[in-house]
Amino acid sequence: MSDIENLARRAADGDPRALGRLITVVENGGEGVRAVAATLAPLTGQSQVIGLTGSPGVGKSTTTTALVSTFRSAGKRVAVLAVDPSSPFTGGAILGDRVRMQEHALDEGVYIRSMSSRGHLGGLAAATPQAVRVLEACGFDVILIETVGVGQAEVEIAGLADTTLVLLAPGMGDGIQAVKAGILEVADIFVINKADRDGADATFRDIRSMMALVTREPHEWRQPIVKTIAHREEGIDEVVGAIEKHHQWLDEHGELRRRREARAKAEISAIVLGALARKYRVDETLAGRVAGGELDPYAAADEILDR
Amino acid sequence: MSDIENLARRAADGDPRALGRLITVVENGGEGVRAVAATLAPLTGQSQVIGLTGSPGVGKSTTTTALVSTFRSAGKRVAVLAVDPSSPFTGGAILGDRVRMQEHALDEGVYIRSMSSRGHLGGLAAATPQAVRVLEACGFDVILIETVGVGQAEVEIAGLADTTLVLLAPGMGDGIQAVKAGILEVADIFVINKADRDGADATFRDIRSMMALVTREPHEWRQPIVKTIAHREEGIDEVVGAIEKHHQWLDEHGELRRRREARAKAEISAIVLGALARKYRVDETLAGRVAGGELDPYAAADEILDR
């Protein structure tokens, strides 16, 4: 306990190695996470948290790198958390770090970390917010959470952010696929990357058509669509502008507070369910009876809940 | 209760409208699901369940359509369940059905259904297996579960299948992204679709390199890599051949039984956790205290669990 508290205090004072070790504690799960959370709780809540999601190949890493440069130019300390909800490889995280590190490796105002999420006390949904808490406590002005895809796990991660960017690229799938992915619900800002490619206008129109299907009250946020060519840093200032505008809107409409409470709620809930999942385990015998058609799964669930 | 039982019996006797209504019951969740599960339990376990997953744009729908044709030529009754883990739109499901239906619309040996998964009693992880149970009970020889992406939710869905195909296409992202997506753990068979495009050989080599990193015992399954051009039905026979070979391997190594028990276990567990999540709710006051930094989320979780 005392070791963890010591580490947490050093990280909050700006020691990058202590920070790295703290996130490893959070990533590995176990009882250490509790001590980290308890120590850092009073220091959280001051960072702007930005989510960035999209399918493989749309240019998330390049966009993140360009955004980091822009935030740095404005004098902000930036942390990047690249979360891979499905990767079972811790080695993948290390490889990712190396690829990403190059441009900002020597900048002390930037912290970049890939994160796998297996084995955590409360699963992915608990590990990521704890890592965000660590970064908040360490005084980063901006925390970028980058996730692959737009599946359910990613939607949950987007729920951690104050502002979520959904990245698209021309030719990555038609309008039906975009609607199916449920991105309208997740996105605060749409970014069409690789906007110099054929099909960028079609992608733009697809998003517009989707948006037109949703009725909005005048006070509600209407997602802007920004075109970028991230590897040339084109359009990145516009993305940052849209983020600031959204942040202001959140603040003025009480949404920032509402989102952060919803985030805390999801976080507590994930921890509660993680604990309950360990308590109410399904045994082999019961699983065998259901697999064999002898018992239906709801009856099996009742048996476990009644114990 | 009696209505549901009646519906379940009619569906098992081959009435497609009753089948459609049953899946809607399963999709909508609620108490009706229990009655469906209880009635159908003894009829399940005879179908071959095949999962098919991949990023948007790799050609999942085209490949599914081609596979359906091939299974039909072999005289098998085929059901397709297209599951979208993130879509909040039931309308999306209807749209998807229309697009898919065209080629096999008039074939009574084919049942195609898109499925959204919101609002289910036990969430996605419970809704999909219940739908698979319904299709099993209705005597389909092959059930194809098609899912978007390779996020955590999709990995769970892949866990429902006896055999999981992971679809890739050239130029959809580099090797690092493939590793990060954790597909090696999920795939029983790799399919490189659009194999006439530039980069197909590079994608092949990427998969091979990934596979080379994993040490396998001689008795373990070694994933084949099949190249296809689905819209011309090229390579589809090879995919079906690989599926059969894998099924035989599963059977010979006791893996089929093990997988189905693991599936039952996950299914029961999802129902149990769904019930517990409704019981142990996080209240606003507690969430507000955590958001404000007054309380850490683990301490908040303890408060709920101690009640």
XYZ file of C-alpha atoms in Angstrom:
614
model
C 0.000 0.000 0.000
C 2.628 2.478 1.070
C 4.787 1.691 -1.995
C 1.885 2.448 -4.284
C 1.102 5.705 -2.461
C 4.724 6.736 -2.782
C 4.696 5.918 -6.500
C 1.444 7.827 -6.998
C 2.851 10.929 -5.310
C 6.042 10.811 -7.398
C 4.013 10.411 -10.597
C 1.797 13.347 -9.650
C 4.987 15.382 -9.106
C 5.974 14.702 -12.745
C 8.255 11.659 -12.607
C 7.626 9.860 -15.933
C 9.037 6.518 -14.739
C 6.729 6.521 -11.722
C 3.867 7.361 -14.095
C 4.739 4.419 -16.353
C 4.868 2.049 -13.396
C 1.514 3.300 -12.085
C -0.186 2.625 -15.397
C 1.314 -0.851 -15.382
C -0.214 -1.386 -11.939
C -3.571 -0.252 -13.312
C -3.164 -2.416 -16.398
C -2.230 -5.524 -14.437
C -5.194 -5.102 -12.158
C -5.230 -6.634 -8.700
C -5.397 -4.932 -5.367
C -2.789 -2.281 -6.242
C -5.424 -0.485 -8.324
C -7.448 0.334 -5.220
C -4.525 2.102 -3.565
C -3.794 4.073 -6.750
C -7.437 5.129 -7.077
C -7.716 6.121 -3.402
C -4.516 8.177 -3.476
C -5.244 9.982 -6.725
C -9.011 10.621 -6.416
C -8.646 14.189 -5.056
C -6.308 15.169 -7.922
C -8.592 14.178 -10.820
C -11.099 16.052 -12.961
C -8.948 18.844 -14.434
C -7.981 17.353 -17.827
C -9.753 17.565 -21.141
C -10.364 13.981 -22.269
C -10.655 13.395 -26.014
C -11.638 10.067 -27.582
C -10.569 9.087 -31.076
C -11.980 6.014 -32.775
C -12.325 4.500 -36.242
C -11.778 1.336 -38.265
C -8.281 -0.002 -38.944
C -6.635 1.894 -41.791
C -8.395 5.260 -41.462
C -5.269 6.901 -40.057
C -5.831 7.079 -36.301
C -2.142 7.040 -35.339
C -1.222 9.713 -37.878
C -4.109 11.912 -36.770
C -3.196 11.454 -33.116
C 0.409 12.414 -33.838
C -0.713 15.557 -35.694
C -3.108 16.505 -32.883
C -0.347 16.061 -30.302
C 1.892 18.463 -32.281
C -0.862 21.072 -32.424
C -1.686 20.834 -28.713
C 2.040 21.033 -27.914
C 2.381 24.207 -30.014
C -0.316 25.699 -27.784
C 1.814 24.825 -24.745
C -0.374 22.019 -23.473
C 0.890 18.827 -21.837
C -0.557 15.881 -23.716
C -0.988 12.202 -22.845
C -2.018 9.575 -25.377
C -3.596 6.320 -24.273
C -3.868 3.850 -27.151
C -6.320 1.220 -25.992
C -6.800 -2.041 -27.786
C -9.834 -3.758 -26.394
C -9.254 -7.101 -28.074
C -5.518 -7.576 -28.030
C -4.353 -10.447 -25.891
C -0.735 -9.435 -26.451
C 1.133 -7.235 -24.008
C 3.922 -7.448 -26.590
C 1.623 -5.713 -29.060
C 1.447 -2.761 -26.716
C 5.219 -2.480 -26.603
C 5.500 -2.711 -30.381
C 2.843 -0.026 -30.723
C 4.710 2.274 -28.350
C 7.888 2.015 -30.376
C 6.170 2.862 -33.626
C 4.388 5.801 -32.065
C 7.182 7.181 -29.941
C 9.464 8.352 -32.711
C 8.214 11.880 -33.342
C 7.492 12.885 -29.753
C 10.006 10.646 -27.975
C 12.188 13.419 -26.600
C 9.381 15.789 -25.615
C 8.804 15.789 -21.839
C 5.395 17.385 -22.321
C 4.130 14.279 -24.111
C 3.391 10.885 -22.629
C 2.373 8.048 -24.964
C 1.243 4.667 -23.796
C -0.354 1.661 -25.445
C -2.501 -0.407 -23.191
C -3.781 -3.916 -23.330
C -6.539 -4.756 -20.966
C -6.621 -8.440 -20.169
C -6.752 -9.674 -16.629
C -7.950 -6.457 -15.063
C -10.002 -6.596 -11.894
C -13.010 -5.034 -13.560
C -12.169 -5.737 -17.209
C -11.504 -3.191 -19.886
C -14.258 -0.882 -18.731
C -12.504 -0.442 -15.394
C -8.855 -0.469 -16.522
C -9.104 2.412 -18.973
C -10.791 4.937 -16.652
C -8.209 4.143 -13.971
C -5.412 4.911 -16.437
C -7.181 8.168 -17.330
C -7.361 9.006 -13.617
C -3.619 8.447 -13.290
C -2.942 10.783 -16.225
C -5.362 13.390 -14.853
C -3.654 13.291 -11.490
C -0.315 13.817 -13.236
C -1.521 17.126 -14.581
C -1.874 16.489 -18.318
C -4.000 19.199 -19.920
C -5.197 16.948 -22.696
C -5.655 13.160 -22.615
C -6.248 11.515 -25.985
C -7.763 8.032 -25.856
C -7.300 6.246 -29.158
C -9.232 3.026 -29.859
C -9.559 0.678 -32.809
C -12.947 0.114 -34.401
C -16.420 1.107 -33.393
C -17.612 -2.011 -31.581
C -19.317 -2.039 -28.193
C -16.087 -1.938 -26.189
C -14.979 1.110 -28.154
C -18.328 2.766 -27.588
C -17.734 2.293 -23.871
C -14.303 3.853 -24.181
C -15.730 6.760 -26.139
C -18.028 7.196 -23.148
C -14.950 8.118 -21.103
C -14.226 11.162 -23.210
C -15.576 14.688 -22.986
C -15.389 14.849 -26.780
C -15.252 11.885 -29.157
C -13.851 12.113 -32.677
C -14.946 9.449 -35.155
C -12.468 9.049 -37.984
C -13.563 7.860 -41.396
C -11.702 7.535 -44.666
C -13.008 7.405 -48.237
C -13.642 3.940 -49.637
C -13.705 2.133 -46.285
C -17.287 0.929 -46.613
C -20.622 2.308 -47.686
C -23.312 4.244 -45.905
C -25.127 1.186 -44.613
C -22.020 -0.006 -42.817
C -21.509 3.403 -41.280
C -25.078 3.500 -39.991
C -24.776 -0.061 -38.692
C -21.696 0.803 -36.710
C -23.793 3.196 -34.666
C -21.280 5.971 -35.018
C -23.856 8.757 -34.969
C -24.513 7.997 -31.331
C -20.828 8.038 -30.439
C -19.440 10.925 -32.507
C -19.224 14.514 -31.296
C -17.083 15.416 -34.291
C -16.641 13.552 -37.575
C -13.213 13.617 -39.196
C -12.852 12.487 -42.809
C -9.183 11.697 -43.107
C -7.329 11.050 -46.388
C -9.620 13.730 -47.816
C -7.496 13.985 -50.955
C -8.639 10.519 -52.009
C -11.501 9.706 -54.321
C -14.754 9.332 -52.475
C -14.184 11.939 -49.768
C -17.192 13.941 -50.959
C -19.331 10.810 -51.024
C -18.317 10.016 -47.446
C -19.194 13.596 -46.485
C -22.639 13.246 -48.093
C -23.194 9.858 -46.386
C -22.595 11.402 -42.968
C -24.842 14.360 -43.807
C -27.626 12.024 -44.924
C -27.379 10.039 -41.720
C -27.441 13.208 -39.658
C -30.498 14.425 -41.539
C -32.435 11.388 -40.257
C -32.089 12.570 -36.661
C -34.257 15.392 -35.361
C -32.382 17.772 -33.085
C -33.591 20.510 -30.797
C -31.955 23.898 -31.461
C -29.876 23.690 -28.258
C -28.530 20.221 -29.118
C -25.030 19.673 -30.471
C -24.809 19.208 -34.217
C -21.705 17.229 -35.159
C -19.333 19.129 -37.430
C -17.597 17.216 -40.238
C -13.938 18.137 -40.683
C -11.807 16.998 -43.622
C -8.148 16.254 -42.943
C -5.014 14.914 -44.588
C -3.318 13.989 -41.347
C 0.092 12.992 -42.712
C 0.437 16.542 -44.101
C -1.172 18.027 -40.938
C -3.886 19.562 -43.134
C -7.158 20.280 -41.367
C -5.766 19.518 -37.908
C -6.216 23.122 -36.697
C -9.859 22.838 -37.732
C -10.214 19.635 -35.721
C -8.738 21.343 -32.653
C -11.082 24.291 -33.251
C -14.068 21.945 -33.364
C -12.895 20.257 -30.149
C -12.682 23.629 -28.372
C -16.104 24.625 -29.635
C -17.571 21.365 -28.415
C -15.887 21.737 -25.035
C -17.428 25.196 -24.669
C -20.852 23.823 -25.621
C -20.484 21.012 -23.051
C -19.624 23.522 -20.378
C -22.431 25.954 -21.187
C -25.099 23.246 -21.258
C -24.080 21.427 -18.066
C -23.115 18.478 -20.258
C -19.515 18.293 -19.049
C -20.665 17.618 -15.509
C -23.353 15.208 -16.728
C -20.886 13.235 -18.868
C -18.356 12.987 -16.083
C -20.985 11.715 -13.665
C -22.130 9.166 -16.242
C -18.506 8.124 -16.643
C -18.081 7.692 -12.872
C -21.288 5.673 -12.811
C -20.088 3.317 -15.553
C -16.760 2.994 -13.818
C -18.266 2.068 -10.450
C -20.660 -0.295 -12.177
C -17.817 -2.112 -13.960
C -15.990 -2.608 -10.673
C -19.144 -3.867 -8.961
C -19.870 -6.319 -11.789
C -16.260 -7.497 -11.869
C -16.502 -8.363 -8.181
C -19.868 -10.090 -8.653
C -18.566 -12.071 -11.648
C -15.834 -13.520 -9.442
C -18.378 -14.421 -6.790
C -21.076 -15.961 -8.991
C -19.043 -18.351 -11.099
C -20.631 -20.845 -13.457
C -19.442 -24.375 -12.742
C -18.574 -27.029 -15.331
C -21.415 -29.347 -14.373
C -24.044 -26.711 -14.991
C -22.414 -25.674 -18.296
C -22.317 -29.317 -19.383
C -26.016 -29.765 -18.647
C -26.901 -26.682 -20.714
C -24.609 -27.717 -23.593
C -26.290 -31.130 -23.563
C -29.784 -29.632 -23.836
C -30.763 -30.990 -20.424
C -31.250 -27.534 -18.887
C -31.927 -24.144 -20.443
C -29.471 -21.328 -19.644
C -32.013 -19.211 -17.770
C -32.847 -22.072 -15.432
C -29.101 -22.599 -14.939
C -28.679 -18.888 -14.129
C -31.474 -19.145 -11.554
C -29.660 -22.032 -9.864
C -26.527 -19.907 -9.501
C -28.394 -16.828 -8.290
C -30.355 -18.863 -5.729
C -27.268 -20.343 -4.075
C -46.118 -18.445 -21.734
C -48.377 -20.780 -23.641
C -48.313 -18.451 -26.693
C -44.546 -18.597 -26.757
C -44.517 -22.363 -26.438
C -46.963 -22.627 -29.315
C -44.804 -20.300 -31.428
C -41.673 -22.296 -30.572
C -43.306 -25.561 -31.635
C -44.512 -24.072 -34.925
C -41.058 -22.660 -35.634
C -39.422 -26.009 -34.884
C -41.881 -27.567 -37.343
C -40.565 -25.279 -40.089
C -42.906 -22.275 -40.104
C -40.706 -19.341 -41.190
C -43.077 -16.682 -39.842
C -43.114 -18.303 -36.415
C -39.315 -18.468 -36.578
C -39.104 -14.765 -37.378
C -41.383 -13.890 -34.483
C -39.382 -16.044 -32.092
C -36.160 -14.297 -32.964
C -37.896 -10.979 -32.407
C -38.889 -12.199 -28.934
C -35.267 -13.120 -28.281
C -34.048 -9.810 -29.682
C -36.466 -7.735 -27.624
C -35.484 -9.561 -24.462
C -37.812 -9.653 -21.505
C -39.449 -12.624 -19.877
C -40.493 -14.242 -23.181
C -36.890 -15.329 -23.722
C -37.072 -17.688 -20.768
C -40.044 -19.529 -22.193
C -38.365 -19.810 -25.599
C -35.172 -21.163 -24.027
C -37.019 -23.646 -21.830
C -39.128 -24.969 -24.707
C -36.286 -25.309 -27.190
C -33.445 -26.567 -24.954
C -33.968 -30.271 -25.782
C -33.879 -29.561 -29.535
C -30.508 -27.779 -29.654
C -26.945 -28.910 -30.345
C -27.268 -30.463 -33.827
C -26.214 -27.531 -36.054
C -22.787 -26.552 -37.277
C -22.222 -22.965 -36.135
C -19.820 -20.877 -38.209
C -18.664 -17.382 -37.251
C -17.536 -14.858 -39.826
C -15.921 -11.598 -38.783
C -13.791 -8.804 -40.241
C -13.504 -5.036 -40.581
C -16.037 -3.024 -42.606
C -15.267 -3.254 -46.302
C -13.541 -6.655 -46.434
C -16.566 -8.247 -48.117
C -18.366 -10.106 -45.350
C -21.823 -9.946 -46.943
C -20.544 -11.102 -50.345
C -18.617 -13.967 -48.775
C -21.625 -14.983 -46.697
C -23.826 -14.999 -49.790
C -21.314 -17.165 -51.679
C -21.002 -19.574 -48.738
C -24.779 -19.885 -48.519
C -24.923 -20.838 -52.228
C -22.260 -23.505 -51.742
C -23.919 -25.016 -48.666
C -27.260 -24.986 -50.487
C -25.729 -26.857 -53.441
C -24.737 -29.539 -50.931
C -28.374 -29.758 -49.843
C -27.923 -28.131 -46.446
C -30.436 -25.799 -44.798
C -28.633 -22.591 -43.908
C -29.444 -19.753 -41.499
C -27.542 -16.471 -41.452
C -27.524 -14.282 -38.375
C -25.970 -10.888 -39.072
C -25.219 -9.407 -35.677
C -24.290 -5.806 -35.198
C -23.022 -5.333 -31.675
C -22.987 -1.549 -31.716
C -26.007 -0.551 -33.741
C -28.680 1.263 -31.811
C -30.981 1.142 -34.846
C -33.553 -1.594 -35.326
C -34.183 0.123 -38.653
C -30.638 -0.720 -39.664
C -31.451 -4.370 -39.244
C -34.433 -4.097 -41.578
C -32.392 -2.249 -44.175
C -29.668 -4.882 -43.909
C -32.192 -7.676 -44.442
C -33.478 -6.086 -47.635
C -30.019 -5.713 -49.106
C -29.106 -9.273 -48.224
C -32.352 -10.981 -49.084
C -32.231 -10.519 -52.836
C -30.282 -13.585 -53.983
C -31.737 -16.129 -51.577
C -35.134 -14.510 -50.986
C -37.204 -17.256 -52.581
C -35.236 -20.208 -51.218
C -37.068 -21.920 -48.345
C -33.862 -23.637 -47.254
C -32.314 -20.298 -46.356
C -33.192 -18.009 -43.477
C -31.456 -14.641 -43.218
C -31.829 -12.299 -40.311
C -30.089 -9.146 -39.160
C -30.122 -8.592 -35.463
C -29.612 -5.595 -33.273
C -29.049 -6.299 -29.654
C -30.060 -3.377 -27.485
C -32.306 -3.782 -24.522
C -31.828 -7.491 -24.116
C -32.172 -9.035 -20.680
C -28.561 -10.174 -20.633
C -27.137 -7.852 -23.294
C -25.592 -8.875 -26.579
C -23.780 -11.827 -25.072
C -27.103 -13.405 -24.126
C -29.257 -12.343 -27.104
C -27.090 -13.887 -29.806
C -26.781 -17.382 -28.310
C -30.544 -17.437 -27.739
C -31.088 -16.670 -31.421
C -28.628 -19.434 -32.325
C -30.624 -21.796 -30.085
C -33.815 -20.889 -31.915
C -32.183 -21.615 -35.282
C -30.704 -24.881 -34.000
C -34.089 -25.975 -32.744
C -35.538 -25.201 -36.172
C -33.235 -27.761 -37.734
C -30.801 -25.646 -39.748
C -27.734 -27.679 -40.667
C -25.489 -24.657 -40.839
C -25.795 -21.385 -38.912
C -23.567 -18.566 -40.092
C -23.046 -15.747 -37.603
C -21.707 -12.660 -39.334
C -20.312 -9.786 -37.247
C -18.648 -6.475 -37.997
C -15.154 -5.786 -36.724
C -12.898 -7.665 -34.366
C -13.526 -5.815 -31.099
C -14.288 -7.497 -27.791
C -17.990 -7.961 -28.498
C -17.136 -9.668 -31.771
C -14.629 -11.894 -30.043
C -17.454 -12.965 -27.739
C -19.644 -13.725 -30.728
C -16.852 -15.689 -32.367
C -16.860 -17.692 -29.139
C -20.335 -18.919 -30.067
C -19.116 -20.613 -33.203
C -17.616 -24.049 -33.719
C -15.443 -22.537 -36.449
C -14.591 -18.859 -36.858
C -13.512 -17.332 -40.162
C -11.604 -14.077 -40.010
C -11.869 -12.119 -43.252
C -9.144 -9.755 -44.338
C -8.662 -7.782 -47.531
C -5.498 -6.320 -49.044
C -4.725 -2.731 -48.100
C -7.012 -2.594 -45.059
C -4.234 -1.888 -42.572
C -0.787 -3.171 -41.830
C 0.519 -6.114 -39.862
C 0.712 -4.251 -36.570
C -2.987 -3.452 -36.717
C -3.802 -7.064 -37.465
C -1.775 -8.235 -34.464
C -3.373 -5.596 -32.269
C -6.826 -6.736 -33.204
C -6.032 -10.070 -31.586
C -7.333 -12.000 -34.557
C -4.893 -14.871 -34.144
C -6.722 -15.870 -31.005
C -10.117 -15.732 -32.671
C -9.455 -17.199 -36.128
C -9.759 -20.860 -36.973
C -9.456 -20.066 -40.676
C -8.129 -16.914 -42.343
C -9.800 -15.774 -45.552
C -8.066 -13.164 -47.691
C -10.877 -11.799 -49.800
C -10.423 -9.538 -52.848
C -7.333 -11.655 -53.526
C -7.033 -10.190 -57.040
C -6.086 -6.832 -55.572
C -2.583 -5.515 -55.009
C -1.228 -6.459 -51.630
C -2.901 -9.867 -51.278
C 0.494 -11.582 -51.091
C 1.681 -9.065 -48.487
C -1.417 -9.757 -46.389
C -0.714 -13.494 -46.737
C 2.869 -12.990 -45.553
C 1.707 -10.806 -42.633
C -0.576 -13.564 -41.375
C 2.167 -16.164 -41.832
C 4.630 -14.008 -39.861
C 2.131 -13.602 -37.044
C 1.471 -17.326 -36.967
C 5.204 -18.036 -36.868
C 5.407 -16.176 -33.538
C 3.156 -18.705 -31.854
C 4.522 -22.086 -30.823
C 2.084 -24.908 -31.485
C 2.073 -28.514 -30.361
C 1.795 -31.001 -33.249
C -1.809 -31.872 -32.297
C -2.902 -28.229 -32.234
C -4.901 -26.664 -35.050
C -2.876 -24.625 -37.494
C -5.043 -21.998 -39.186
C -5.185 -22.348 -42.976
C -5.167 -19.175 -45.084
C -7.579 -19.269 -48.018
C -7.643 -16.672 -50.791
C -11.022 -15.756 -52.260
C -12.679 -13.407 -54.707
C -16.127 -13.720 -53.202
C -18.098 -11.745 -55.778
C -16.942 -14.271 -58.421
C -17.354 -17.173 -55.959
C -13.662 -17.999 -56.405
C -12.061 -19.892 -53.517
C -15.380 -20.495 -51.744
C -15.169 -24.286 -52.192
C -11.747 -24.131 -50.539
C -13.235 -22.199 -47.619
C -15.961 -24.810 -47.194
C -13.285 -27.538 -47.409
C -11.280 -25.827 -44.658
C -14.422 -25.548 -42.512
C -15.099 -29.271 -42.885
C -11.512 -30.134 -42.064
C -11.653 -27.955 -38.956
C -14.947 -29.508 -37.878
C -13.401 -32.956 -38.168
C -10.393 -31.817 -36.122
C -12.704 -30.383 -33.436
C -14.578 -33.633 -33.241
C -11.482 -35.856 -33.095
C -9.828 -33.801 -30.351
C -12.856 -33.417 -28.083
C -12.770 -29.690 -28.871
C -16.329 -29.543 -30.201
C -17.702 -30.615 -26.842
C -15.283 -28.337 -24.981
C -16.220 -25.316 -27.098
C -19.916 -25.911 -26.678
C -19.548 -26.199 -22.925
C -17.515 -22.997 -22.859
C -20.270 -21.368 -24.908
C -22.937 -22.535 -22.465
C -20.826 -21.250 -19.595
C -20.477 -17.790 -21.156
C -24.174 -17.747 -21.900
C -25.207 -18.599 -18.341
C -22.679 -16.125 -17.007
C -24.101 -13.300 -19.163
C -27.607 -14.005 -17.881
C -26.392 -14.103 -14.273
C -24.500 -10.822 -14.646
C -27.437 -9.165 -16.414
C -29.647 -10.014 -13.443
C -27.021 -8.813 -10.954
C -26.504 -5.550 -12.861
C -30.189 -4.776 -12.460
C -29.992 -5.512 -8.743
C -26.777 -3.634 -7.896
C -27.414 -0.271 -9.509
C -25.143 2.726 -9.034
C -27.035 5.761 -7.735
C -26.511 9.363 -8.855
C -25.251 10.571 -5.480
C -22.433 8.045 -5.433
C -21.520 8.793 -9.072
C -21.480 12.522 -8.286
C -19.128 12.005 -5.353
C -16.722 9.988 -7.524
C -16.884 12.514 -10.380
C -16.105 15.270 -7.874
C -13.007 13.465 -6.576
C -14.537 13.067 -3.113
C -14.580 9.281 -3.294
C -12.594 6.797 -5.383
C -14.571 4.353 -7.543
C -13.429 1.256 -5.640
C -14.636 2.682 -2.351
C -17.930 3.529 -4.074
C -18.196 -0.034 -5.396
C -17.640 -1.357 -1.865
C -20.523 0.791 -0.618
C -22.852 -0.755 -3.195
C -21.681 -4.311 -2.579
C -22.023 -3.892 1.195
C -25.648 -2.771 1.054
